[in-house]
Amino acid sequence: MVRSPARNAELALLLEVAGTPKPGNVDRERDVDDLHFEHFLAGAVGTQKGLRLAAGGTPVGEAFEAAVAGMSDQSGGNTQFGCLLLLVPLVRATTQRGLAPESAAHVVEHTTVADAADFYCAFEHVDVYVDDPPEDMGTLDVRRGSDAVPELERRGLTLYDVMERSAPADGVAAEWVNGFERTFETADRIESGQGPVTDRAADAFLALLAEEPDTLVAKRHGRETAREVRERAAELHEESERADRDDVREFADELVERGVNPGTTADLVAAGLYVALERGVEL
């Protein structure tokens, strides 16, 4: 049975949250405060309309807002906003030009001011954690939602322009401007891994966390905490080939207790899972 790109994107969201242990993140063994495993399941299913729009050629911003609106139709809040910011252009690239880094880059580089406006409107559907903007960017604070659209239009900023401005401090935005490099590397890891795909996804999560500080952790808890988390993940990743997962589970529980959530890393895993599924990885 061949799944459509929209279905593979939904499945990627489901597989991402089912993988365990993922230090600090919701998975099938862990909830975080009022955000639970079932909220992620419901959020993933709710994205289907927006993902189908992306596959059918609807502009990236419009498809993204529709996916976020569907995702938010559950009581937990923001479950997969960052994931969708990667998946929507990847789905669009798959059906438009074929799934490859250069086609994904082409899709995002050709986004428009209207796409940026829809992206801003998506923040009205769900509460997303963002940093305070620099003083000279206050009128473009994404938390203003549609109120910021006139300023976007006045400046002629496309969605790619918005991501380019955010990329130095945001790992998802960095994927947009760096050709989805880490996404495709994650897909390679998942394809070459062993065992169930959910285990491979959890292994990829730890590997990504070991490589670079998670930008959401840096925003919410500071760069020192993000470095500390990366260093601990690197130690565990180095040991993981010969050890069982008990130490990783302890680390996962510790981060949940501290409220440290490497959400950007989870976004990259979801995107990597989508690419791996489109390439034919077997479940």
Coordinates of C-alpha atoms in Angstrom, one line a residue:
M1 CA 0.0 0.0 0.0
V2 CA 1.4 3.4 -1.0
R3 CA 0.7 6.3 1.3
S4 CA 0.2 9.8 0.1
P5 CA 2.7 12.5 1.2
A6 CA 0.1 14.0 3.5
R7 CA -0.5 10.6 5.1
N8 CA 3.2 10.1 5.5
A9 CA 3.5 13.5 7.2
E10 CA 0.7 12.6 9.6
L11 CA 2.4 9.3 10.3
A12 CA 5.7 11.0 10.9
L13 CA 4.1 13.1 13.7
L14 CA 2.6 10.0 15.2
L15 CA 5.8 8.0 15.1
E16 CA 7.8 10.9 16.6
V17 CA 5.7 11.2 19.7
A18 CA 5.6 7.4 20.1
G19 CA 9.3 7.1 20.2
T20 CA 10.8 6.7 23.7
P21 CA 12.8 7.7 25.6
K22 CA 13.1 11.3 24.3
P23 CA 14.7 13.3 27.1
G24 CA 12.5 16.2 28.2
N25 CA 9.7 15.6 25.7
V26 CA 6.3 14.0 25.7
D27 CA 6.4 10.4 24.5
R28 CA 4.4 7.3 25.0
E29 CA 5.8 6.9 28.5
R30 CA 5.8 10.6 29.6
D31 CA 3.5 13.5 29.9
V32 CA 4.6 17.1 30.6
D33 CA 2.5 19.2 32.9
D34 CA -0.9 19.6 31.1
L35 CA 0.4 18.4 27.7
H36 CA -0.2 14.7 27.3
F37 CA 0.6 11.9 24.8
E38 CA -3.1 11.8 23.6
H39 CA -2.9 15.6 22.8
F40 CA -0.1 14.9 20.4
L41 CA -2.1 12.0 18.8
A42 CA -5.1 14.3 18.4
G43 CA -2.9 17.1 17.1
A44 CA -1.3 14.9 14.5
V45 CA -4.7 13.7 13.2
G46 CA -6.0 17.3 13.1
T47 CA -3.2 18.4 10.7
Q48 CA -4.5 16.3 7.8
K49 CA -6.5 19.0 6.0
G50 CA -3.6 21.4 6.0
L51 CA -1.1 18.7 4.9
R52 CA -3.5 17.7 2.0
L53 CA -3.6 21.4 1.0
A54 CA 0.2 21.5 0.9
A55 CA 0.3 18.3 -1.2
G56 CA -2.3 19.8 -3.6
G57 CA -0.3 22.9 -4.3
T58 CA -1.9 25.4 -1.9
P59 CA 0.6 28.1 -0.9
V60 CA 2.8 27.2 2.0
G61 CA 1.5 29.8 4.4
E62 CA -2.2 29.0 3.8
A63 CA -1.6 25.2 4.1
F64 CA 0.5 25.8 7.3
E65 CA -2.2 27.9 9.0
A66 CA -4.8 25.2 8.1
A67 CA -2.6 22.5 9.6
V68 CA -2.0 24.5 12.8
A69 CA -5.7 25.2 13.1
G70 CA -6.5 21.5 12.9
M71 CA -3.6 20.7 15.2
S72 CA -5.0 23.0 17.9
D73 CA -8.4 21.3 18.0
Q74 CA -7.5 19.5 21.3
S75 CA -7.2 20.7 24.8
G76 CA -3.5 20.5 25.3
G77 CA -2.3 23.5 23.3
N78 CA 0.7 23.6 21.1
T79 CA 1.8 20.1 20.1
Q80 CA 3.4 20.3 16.7
F81 CA 3.7 23.9 15.5
G82 CA 7.5 23.6 14.7
C83 CA 7.1 20.2 13.1
L84 CA 4.5 21.6 10.7
L85 CA 6.8 24.5 9.8
L86 CA 9.1 21.9 8.4
L87 CA 6.6 19.3 7.2
V88 CA 4.4 21.7 5.1
P89 CA 7.1 22.8 2.7
L90 CA 8.5 19.3 2.6
V91 CA 5.1 17.9 1.5
R92 CA 4.8 20.7 -1.0
A93 CA 8.2 20.0 -2.4
T94 CA 7.4 16.3 -2.7
T95 CA 4.5 16.8 -5.0
Q96 CA 5.8 19.8 -6.8
R97 CA 9.4 19.0 -7.6
G98 CA 10.3 15.7 -5.9
L99 CA 11.6 15.3 -2.3
A100 CA 15.2 16.5 -2.2
P101 CA 17.1 19.2 -0.3
E102 CA 17.2 21.4 -3.4
S103 CA 13.5 21.1 -4.1
A104 CA 12.6 21.9 -0.5
A105 CA 15.0 24.9 -0.7
H106 CA 13.2 26.1 -3.8
V107 CA 9.8 25.9 -2.2
V108 CA 10.8 28.0 0.8
E109 CA 12.8 30.5 -1.1
H110 CA 9.8 31.2 -3.3
T111 CA 7.4 31.9 -0.5
T112 CA 5.6 35.3 -0.6
V113 CA 4.4 38.1 1.6
A114 CA 1.0 36.4 1.7
D115 CA 2.6 33.3 3.1
A116 CA 4.2 35.4 5.8
A117 CA 0.8 36.9 6.6
D118 CA -0.7 33.4 7.0
F119 CA 2.2 32.3 9.2
Y120 CA 1.5 35.2 11.5
C121 CA -2.2 34.4 11.6
A122 CA -1.4 30.9 12.6
F123 CA -0.2 32.3 16.0
E124 CA -3.8 33.2 16.7
H125 CA -4.8 29.5 16.9
V126 CA -2.4 28.3 19.6
D127 CA 0.0 29.7 22.2
V128 CA 3.6 29.3 20.9
Y129 CA 6.6 30.1 23.1
V130 CA 8.7 32.9 21.4
D131 CA 11.4 35.3 22.7
D132 CA 10.7 39.0 23.0
P133 CA 11.8 40.6 19.7
P134 CA 14.5 43.3 19.5
E135 CA 13.1 46.8 20.1
D136 CA 13.3 47.7 16.4
M137 CA 11.3 44.6 15.5
G138 CA 8.4 45.1 18.0
T139 CA 5.9 45.8 15.2
L140 CA 6.8 42.4 13.7
D141 CA 6.4 40.4 16.9
V142 CA 4.7 37.2 15.8
R143 CA 2.5 37.2 18.9
R144 CA 0.6 40.2 17.4
G145 CA -0.8 37.7 14.8
S146 CA -2.8 39.4 12.1
D147 CA -2.2 42.8 13.6
A148 CA 1.4 42.6 12.3
V149 CA 0.3 41.9 8.7
P150 CA 0.2 45.5 7.6
E151 CA 3.8 46.0 8.7
L152 CA 4.8 42.8 6.9
E153 CA 3.2 44.1 3.8
R154 CA 4.7 47.6 4.2
R155 CA 8.2 46.0 4.4
G156 CA 7.5 43.5 1.7
L157 CA 8.7 40.6 3.9
T158 CA 8.2 37.1 2.5
L159 CA 7.9 34.0 4.8
Y160 CA 11.5 33.1 3.8
D161 CA 12.6 36.6 4.9
V162 CA 11.0 36.1 8.3
M163 CA 12.7 32.7 8.7
E164 CA 16.0 34.2 7.6
R165 CA 15.8 36.8 10.4
S166 CA 15.0 34.1 12.9
A167 CA 17.5 31.5 11.8
P168 CA 20.5 32.5 14.1
A169 CA 18.4 31.7 17.2
D170 CA 15.9 29.2 15.9
G171 CA 16.7 25.7 14.7
V172 CA 13.6 25.3 12.7
A173 CA 14.1 28.6 10.9
A174 CA 17.7 27.6 10.3
E175 CA 16.5 24.5 8.4
W176 CA 14.7 26.8 6.0
V177 CA 17.8 28.8 5.1
N178 CA 20.2 25.8 5.2
G179 CA 18.5 23.5 2.8
F180 CA 16.9 21.3 5.4
E181 CA 20.4 19.9 6.1
R182 CA 19.7 18.3 9.5
T183 CA 16.4 17.0 8.4
F184 CA 17.9 14.9 5.6
E185 CA 20.7 13.8 7.8
T186 CA 18.2 12.6 10.4
A187 CA 16.4 10.7 7.7
D188 CA 19.7 9.0 6.8
R189 CA 20.1 8.0 10.5
I190 CA 16.6 6.6 10.7
E191 CA 17.0 4.6 7.5
S192 CA 20.3 3.1 8.5
G193 CA 19.2 2.3 12.1
Q194 CA 18.1 -1.0 13.5
G195 CA 14.9 -2.1 15.2
P196 CA 11.4 -0.5 15.2
V197 CA 11.1 2.9 13.6
T198 CA 10.0 4.4 16.9
D199 CA 13.3 3.2 18.5
R200 CA 15.2 4.6 15.6
A201 CA 13.4 7.9 16.0
A202 CA 14.4 8.0 19.7
D203 CA 18.0 7.2 18.8
A204 CA 18.0 10.0 16.2
F205 CA 16.6 12.4 18.8
L206 CA 19.4 11.7 21.2
A207 CA 22.0 12.0 18.4
L208 CA 20.6 15.4 17.3
L209 CA 20.5 16.6 20.9
A210 CA 24.1 15.6 21.3
E211 CA 25.2 17.5 18.2
E212 CA 23.9 21.0 18.9
P213 CA 22.2 22.9 21.8
D214 CA 18.4 22.8 21.3
T215 CA 17.3 26.3 20.5
L216 CA 14.0 26.1 22.4
V217 CA 15.9 25.1 25.5
A218 CA 18.2 28.1 25.0
K219 CA 15.3 30.5 24.6
R220 CA 13.4 29.2 27.6
H221 CA 16.2 28.3 30.0
G222 CA 19.3 30.1 28.7
R223 CA 22.4 29.0 26.7
E224 CA 24.2 27.5 29.6
T225 CA 21.3 25.0 30.3
A226 CA 21.2 24.2 26.5
R227 CA 24.9 23.5 26.5
E228 CA 24.6 21.3 29.7
V229 CA 21.8 19.3 28.1
R230 CA 23.8 18.8 24.9
E231 CA 26.9 17.7 26.8
R232 CA 24.9 15.1 28.8
A233 CA 23.2 13.9 25.6
A234 CA 26.6 13.5 24.0
E235 CA 27.8 11.4 26.9
L236 CA 24.8 9.1 26.7
H237 CA 24.9 8.9 22.9
E238 CA 28.6 7.8 23.1
E239 CA 27.5 5.1 25.5
S240 CA 24.3 4.0 23.8
E241 CA 25.9 1.5 21.5
R242 CA 26.9 -0.7 24.4
A243 CA 24.5 0.2 27.2
D244 CA 20.8 -0.3 27.7
R245 CA 18.5 2.7 27.8
D246 CA 18.1 3.0 31.5
D247 CA 20.5 6.0 31.7
V248 CA 18.7 7.7 28.9
R249 CA 15.3 7.1 30.7
E250 CA 16.7 8.6 33.8
F251 CA 17.9 11.7 31.9
A252 CA 14.5 11.9 30.2
D253 CA 12.7 11.8 33.6
E254 CA 15.1 14.4 35.0
L255 CA 14.5 16.9 32.2
V256 CA 10.7 16.4 32.5
E257 CA 10.9 17.2 36.2
R258 CA 13.0 20.3 35.5
G259 CA 10.6 21.4 32.8
V260 CA 13.4 21.4 30.2
N261 CA 11.8 20.6 26.8
P262 CA 14.1 20.2 23.7
G263 CA 11.2 20.8 21.4
T264 CA 13.3 21.9 18.4
T265 CA 15.0 18.6 18.4
A266 CA 11.6 16.8 18.2
D267 CA 10.6 19.0 15.3
L268 CA 13.7 17.8 13.4
V269 CA 13.0 14.2 14.2
A270 CA 9.4 14.5 12.8
A271 CA 10.7 16.0 9.6
G272 CA 13.4 13.3 9.3
L273 CA 10.8 10.6 9.8
Y274 CA 8.7 12.1 7.0
V275 CA 11.7 12.0 4.6
A276 CA 12.5 8.4 5.6
L277 CA 8.9 7.3 5.1
E278 CA 8.8 8.9 1.7
R279 CA 12.0 7.1 0.8
G280 CA 10.3 3.8 1.7
V281 CA 11.5 2.9 5.2
E282 CA 9.5 -0.1 6.3
L283 CA 7.3 -0.2 9.4

